[in-house]
XYZ file of C-alpha atoms in Angstrom:
367
model
C -138.697 6.324 -43.607
C -138.472 5.175 -47.220
C -141.601 4.198 -49.128
C -140.511 0.596 -49.102
C -141.270 0.328 -45.325
C -144.546 -1.387 -44.659
C -146.649 -0.118 -41.711
C -149.165 -2.375 -40.053
C -151.058 -2.839 -36.791
C -151.288 -6.637 -37.328
C -148.694 -8.882 -35.751
C -149.814 -11.586 -38.228
C -148.669 -9.361 -41.121
C -145.367 -8.729 -39.346
C -144.588 -12.428 -38.783
C -145.807 -13.379 -42.302
C -142.947 -11.269 -43.689
C -140.438 -13.735 -42.109
C -138.406 -11.038 -40.314
C -134.846 -11.638 -39.189
C -135.409 -9.623 -35.985
C -138.524 -8.586 -34.107
C -138.360 -5.629 -31.640
C -140.900 -5.744 -28.812
C -141.356 -2.560 -26.702
C -145.002 -3.052 -25.851
C -144.474 -3.862 -22.146
C -146.457 -6.181 -19.854
C -146.802 -9.975 -20.103
C -149.733 -10.152 -22.532
C -149.955 -10.000 -25.526
C -146.172 -9.633 -25.608
C -145.577 -13.240 -24.535
C -147.566 -14.580 -27.464
C -145.875 -12.307 -29.973
C -142.363 -12.987 -28.737
C -143.028 -16.775 -28.623
C -144.332 -16.818 -32.173
C -141.402 -14.788 -33.447
C -138.856 -17.149 -31.774
C -140.803 -20.244 -32.987
C -140.176 -19.215 -36.600
C -136.489 -18.525 -35.959
C -136.573 -14.758 -35.686
C -134.315 -13.192 -33.024
C -136.054 -10.821 -30.600
C -134.950 -7.611 -28.993
C -137.145 -6.655 -26.017
C -137.273 -3.996 -23.295
C -139.851 -5.999 -21.386
C -138.628 -6.829 -17.835
C -142.077 -8.079 -16.664
C -142.145 -10.629 -19.560
C -138.629 -11.796 -18.747
C -139.230 -11.986 -15.007
C -142.292 -14.204 -15.577
C -141.234 -16.278 -18.586
C -137.487 -15.711 -19.158
C -136.374 -19.361 -18.859
C -138.885 -20.761 -21.318
C -138.233 -17.970 -23.905
C -134.446 -18.481 -23.621
C -134.886 -22.225 -24.125
C -137.084 -21.620 -27.126
C -134.520 -19.210 -28.627
C -131.796 -21.799 -28.174
C -133.898 -24.509 -29.839
C -134.580 -22.282 -32.876
C -130.991 -20.978 -33.140
C -132.321 -17.485 -32.471
C -131.292 -14.757 -30.065
C -133.267 -13.158 -27.262
C -131.653 -9.873 -26.279
C -132.896 -7.559 -23.536
C -130.355 -4.921 -22.606
C -133.120 -2.316 -22.387
C -135.080 -4.297 -19.816
C -132.803 -3.304 -16.921
C -131.070 0.034 -16.436
C -132.294 1.878 -19.505
C -129.171 3.129 -21.259
C -126.753 1.621 -18.708
C -125.038 -1.399 -20.315
C -125.617 -3.590 -17.318
C -126.509 -6.883 -18.976
C -123.689 -6.668 -21.480
C -121.262 -5.695 -18.699
C -122.246 -8.607 -16.486
C -122.689 -11.255 -19.138
C -119.507 -10.453 -21.093
C -117.383 -8.031 -19.133
C -117.496 -10.126 -15.906
C -117.718 -13.577 -17.461
C -114.353 -14.578 -15.967
C -115.447 -14.056 -12.372
C -117.658 -16.010 -9.981
C -120.382 -13.504 -9.081
C -121.686 -13.439 -5.522
C -124.168 -10.591 -5.397
C -125.941 -7.698 -7.075
C -127.174 -4.525 -5.339
C -128.413 -1.299 -6.882
C -130.900 1.453 -7.497
C -132.955 0.050 -10.377
C -135.977 2.367 -10.413
C -135.377 5.931 -11.553
C -138.824 7.136 -10.460
C -138.236 6.133 -6.840
C -134.754 7.577 -6.877
C -136.047 10.899 -8.137
C -138.712 10.935 -5.416
C -136.405 9.944 -2.560
C -133.424 12.131 -3.532
C -135.690 15.117 -3.798
C -137.385 14.435 -0.470
C -133.922 14.159 1.007
C -132.866 17.541 -0.374
C -136.102 19.506 0.313
C -138.037 17.722 3.128
C -141.116 17.886 0.897
C -144.012 15.482 1.401
C -144.203 12.242 -0.655
C -147.542 13.225 -2.263
C -146.121 16.532 -3.593
C -142.962 15.041 -5.019
C -144.824 12.069 -6.557
C -147.226 14.523 -8.276
C -144.338 16.444 -9.759
C -142.750 13.184 -10.893
C -145.940 12.336 -12.741
C -146.071 15.776 -14.389
C -142.425 15.426 -15.481
C -143.072 12.013 -16.994
C -140.890 10.063 -14.496
C -143.953 8.366 -12.897
C -147.048 6.794 -14.450
C -150.572 7.942 -13.622
C -150.761 4.776 -11.513
C -147.353 4.667 -9.796
C -147.922 1.331 -8.032
C -145.338 -0.629 -10.000
C -142.645 1.927 -9.148
C -143.335 2.955 -5.520
C -144.384 -0.525 -4.346
C -141.313 -2.205 -5.860
C -142.838 -4.364 -8.589
C -140.749 -2.731 -11.336
C -137.451 -3.015 -9.426
C -138.237 -6.608 -8.397
C -138.771 -7.654 -12.017
C -135.452 -6.080 -13.028
C -133.727 -7.840 -10.068
C -135.077 -11.177 -11.318
C -133.612 -10.476 -14.732
C -130.258 -9.434 -13.267
C -130.177 -12.599 -11.147
C -130.706 -14.597 -14.304
C -127.778 -12.938 -15.964
C -125.469 -12.996 -12.914
C -126.237 -16.464 -11.573
C -128.065 -18.278 -14.384
C -130.895 -18.853 -11.952
C -134.565 -17.826 -12.230
C -136.118 -16.433 -9.048
C -139.899 -16.423 -8.839
C -140.993 -12.790 -8.937
C -143.685 -13.318 -6.344
C -141.125 -14.691 -3.868
C -138.919 -11.489 -3.896
C -139.627 -9.590 -0.675
C -140.815 -6.028 -1.442
C -141.489 -2.986 0.705
C -143.135 0.188 -0.500
C -141.689 3.724 -0.226
C -145.150 5.108 0.457
C -144.857 5.201 4.324
C -141.754 7.450 4.257
C -142.084 11.014 5.547
C -139.853 14.025 5.821
C -139.168 13.000 9.439
C -137.480 9.860 8.211
C -134.998 11.876 6.149
C -134.263 14.229 9.120
C -133.533 11.205 11.366
C -131.495 9.560 8.557
C -129.332 12.679 8.318
C -128.585 12.499 12.039
C -127.258 9.004 11.423
C -125.068 10.215 8.506
C -127.428 8.514 6.041
C -130.096 9.064 3.482
C -132.864 6.768 2.138
C -132.988 5.043 -1.240
C -134.979 2.219 -2.814
C -132.360 -0.567 -3.099
C -132.693 -3.917 -4.848
C -130.311 -6.690 -3.867
C -129.736 -10.412 -4.354
C -126.853 -12.417 -2.939
C -125.948 -16.059 -3.359
C -125.602 -18.423 -0.399
C -124.950 -22.150 -0.133
C -128.751 -22.715 0.333
C -130.073 -20.335 -2.279
C -130.426 -16.577 -2.618
C -131.515 -13.862 -0.278
C -133.225 -10.997 -2.117
C -134.949 -7.737 -1.160
C -136.451 -4.646 -2.781
C -137.392 -1.611 -0.698
C -136.299 1.569 1.009
C -133.114 1.297 3.055
C -130.773 3.639 4.916
C -127.482 4.130 3.062
C -124.495 6.291 4.048
C -124.587 9.803 2.461
C -121.088 9.289 1.080
C -121.799 5.910 -0.601
C -122.442 5.426 -4.323
C -126.101 4.816 -3.494
C -126.385 7.873 -1.277
C -124.766 10.159 -3.889
C -127.026 8.926 -6.653
C -129.477 11.702 -7.547
C -132.455 12.211 -9.792
C -133.699 9.410 -12.058
C -130.290 7.787 -12.517
C -129.559 4.094 -11.827
C -126.471 2.784 -10.072
C -125.694 -0.952 -9.667
C -122.833 -2.784 -7.969
C -121.864 -6.304 -8.990
C -119.814 -8.306 -6.508
C -117.407 -11.008 -7.589
C -115.265 -13.540 -5.746
C -112.103 -12.486 -7.470
C -112.741 -9.099 -9.059
C -114.444 -7.514 -6.032
C -116.947 -4.777 -6.686
C -117.749 -3.370 -10.166
C -120.229 -0.504 -10.515
C -122.372 0.806 -13.361
C -124.359 4.050 -13.422
C -126.288 6.273 -15.793
C -129.707 7.242 -17.037
C -132.126 4.475 -16.008
C -135.346 5.798 -17.454
C -136.728 7.669 -20.464
C -137.159 7.104 -24.191
C -133.706 8.112 -25.366
C -131.844 5.943 -22.845
C -134.001 2.938 -23.600
C -133.662 3.488 -27.348
C -129.856 3.413 -26.998
C -130.044 -0.017 -25.369
C -132.518 -1.372 -28.016
C -130.407 -0.157 -30.961
C -127.254 -1.534 -29.288
C -128.849 -4.946 -29.135
C -129.822 -4.671 -32.825
C -126.237 -3.861 -33.732
C -124.968 -6.733 -31.563
C -127.101 -9.144 -33.583
C -125.159 -8.134 -36.730
C -122.089 -9.857 -35.205
C -122.483 -13.351 -36.535
C -120.609 -14.966 -33.631
C -123.570 -14.119 -31.436
C -126.008 -16.047 -33.556
C -125.000 -19.329 -31.918
C -124.733 -18.161 -28.304
C -127.241 -19.818 -25.947
C -128.264 -19.020 -22.414
C -130.498 -20.749 -19.832
C -131.741 -19.931 -16.319
C -132.279 -22.774 -13.894
C -134.734 -22.416 -10.987
C -133.390 -20.572 -7.954
C -134.659 -20.518 -4.330
C -134.993 -17.437 -2.128
C -133.948 -17.942 1.507
C -134.071 -15.747 4.601
C -131.600 -12.781 4.664
C -128.641 -12.662 7.060
C -128.772 -10.659 10.255
C -128.620 -6.908 9.607
C -129.124 -3.631 11.474
C -132.467 -1.857 11.216
C -133.885 1.632 11.537
C -137.256 1.613 13.337
C -139.515 4.679 13.189
C -142.525 4.987 15.476
C -145.292 7.634 15.544
C -147.137 7.624 18.826
C -149.690 9.334 21.021
C -147.078 10.258 23.656
C -147.402 8.885 27.236
C -145.051 7.463 29.813
C -143.848 3.885 29.396
C -143.822 3.614 25.575
C -140.071 3.251 25.193
C -140.009 0.605 27.959
C -142.808 -1.343 26.187
C -140.872 -1.315 22.882
C -137.570 -2.261 24.515
C -139.215 -5.176 26.288
C -140.893 -6.441 23.119
C -137.540 -6.313 21.267
C -135.689 -7.972 24.179
C -138.121 -10.885 24.187
C -137.035 -11.657 20.674
C -133.316 -11.172 21.387
C -133.149 -7.878 19.487
C -130.649 -5.417 21.038
C -131.148 -1.620 20.893
C -128.365 0.490 19.421
C -129.616 4.081 19.741
C -132.768 6.162 20.353
C -133.334 9.446 18.494
C -136.053 12.021 19.074
C -136.238 15.400 17.329
C -137.896 18.325 19.150
C -140.856 20.308 17.824
C -143.387 17.548 16.958
C -146.884 17.481 18.437
C -147.343 15.039 21.313
C -150.368 13.401 19.693
C -148.281 12.385 16.665
C -144.762 12.169 18.009
C -142.157 10.494 15.740
C -139.034 8.981 17.169
C -136.491 6.421 15.983
C -134.738 3.389 17.434
C -131.874 1.716 15.682
C -131.147 -1.949 16.492
C -128.065 -4.055 16.189
C -127.899 -6.726 13.491
C -130.715 -9.233 14.052
C -132.701 -11.869 12.182
C -135.605 -10.429 10.201
C -138.022 -13.021 11.657
C -137.174 -11.968 15.212
C -137.708 -8.284 14.408
C -141.019 -9.029 12.651
C -142.284 -10.882 15.714
C -141.327 -8.020 18.013
C -142.983 -5.455 15.711
C -146.190 -7.512 15.565
C -146.465 -7.246 19.326
C -145.650 -3.525 19.344
C -148.104 -2.838 16.504
C -151.013 -3.976 18.734
C -150.437 -1.238 21.289
C -153.151 1.464 21.442
C -150.657 4.322 21.624
C -149.559 3.831 17.951
C -150.615 6.722 15.735
C -149.150 4.933 12.692
C -147.816 1.436 12.061
C -144.119 1.163 12.906
C -141.750 1.414 9.958
C -138.659 -0.805 9.680
C -135.862 -0.107 7.160
C -132.683 -2.145 6.737
C -129.432 -0.249 7.172
C -126.723 -0.784 4.613
C -123.715 0.546 6.552
């Protein structure tokens, strides 16, 4: 860097210089919210990679940017180097978008695609992901879905101009998954991926983040390693897909610098954007994969079938692999499309049975 560049650890010094653009790559809500707000207040445009900040305070920051004739750009907040936000905001502006679904967390995709290939245990693969730099020392945000949910809120804002409350987005962790789940998924012609999805309805939006069964041959099933893949659904244009490196410094840097270059195009200086409040509603009926681990005894299957029948949930298939010990016997039931509330009620009754060695696991099936 030339000698004319001033280095400082004080945000006050930074803002006192009246910058045209402030780049924020600190992460987290605080102190980033204060810094971004102050920069926008004085008319500086902001480039950020901070999905947590946008998920929590995106609407107010966009309104502030509009009032100050500044820009808030955040391509790096979702998808790393994949130009998702630009593609949706500008490339699909002529369509009426109806839904977004994708693999938004590279860490989880690395873990699950490797477990699918090798049948290794979650703990082993997660440890390797941490050593390789894909996962943080505390992987909670990744494996429990917080990171993907924040990105989904940002994507919903871009696609629908609506702000979904982060805490209302249903999340399920990948932690309960075992090698047995991948073996059973293969028997069904599927694999397992952490998928994030939001779809518009007349009443609001149904959203979900968590592990699901996807066909092996699908775009999600073929996605390997730390890559992201996202499908955008439009009323007229149908499905448009984006894929590429979703994590890592170089990919994120590409998105940040691309936003900086976009700000040099003067026509963007006057563009404004706002996100109105959105409501999350119950998802439509869908098929589910149910995995049980039990202390084997007669009558278990009949008990489960009866509990499901009481809630109007119809069985589709029963799968049981040989070779597992009887005191921790895993088996799988798939059910026909049903309401999530009905399935939850049935599983609550099943969970109370003393023959459970583990809590039942329910995964949506995207077939």
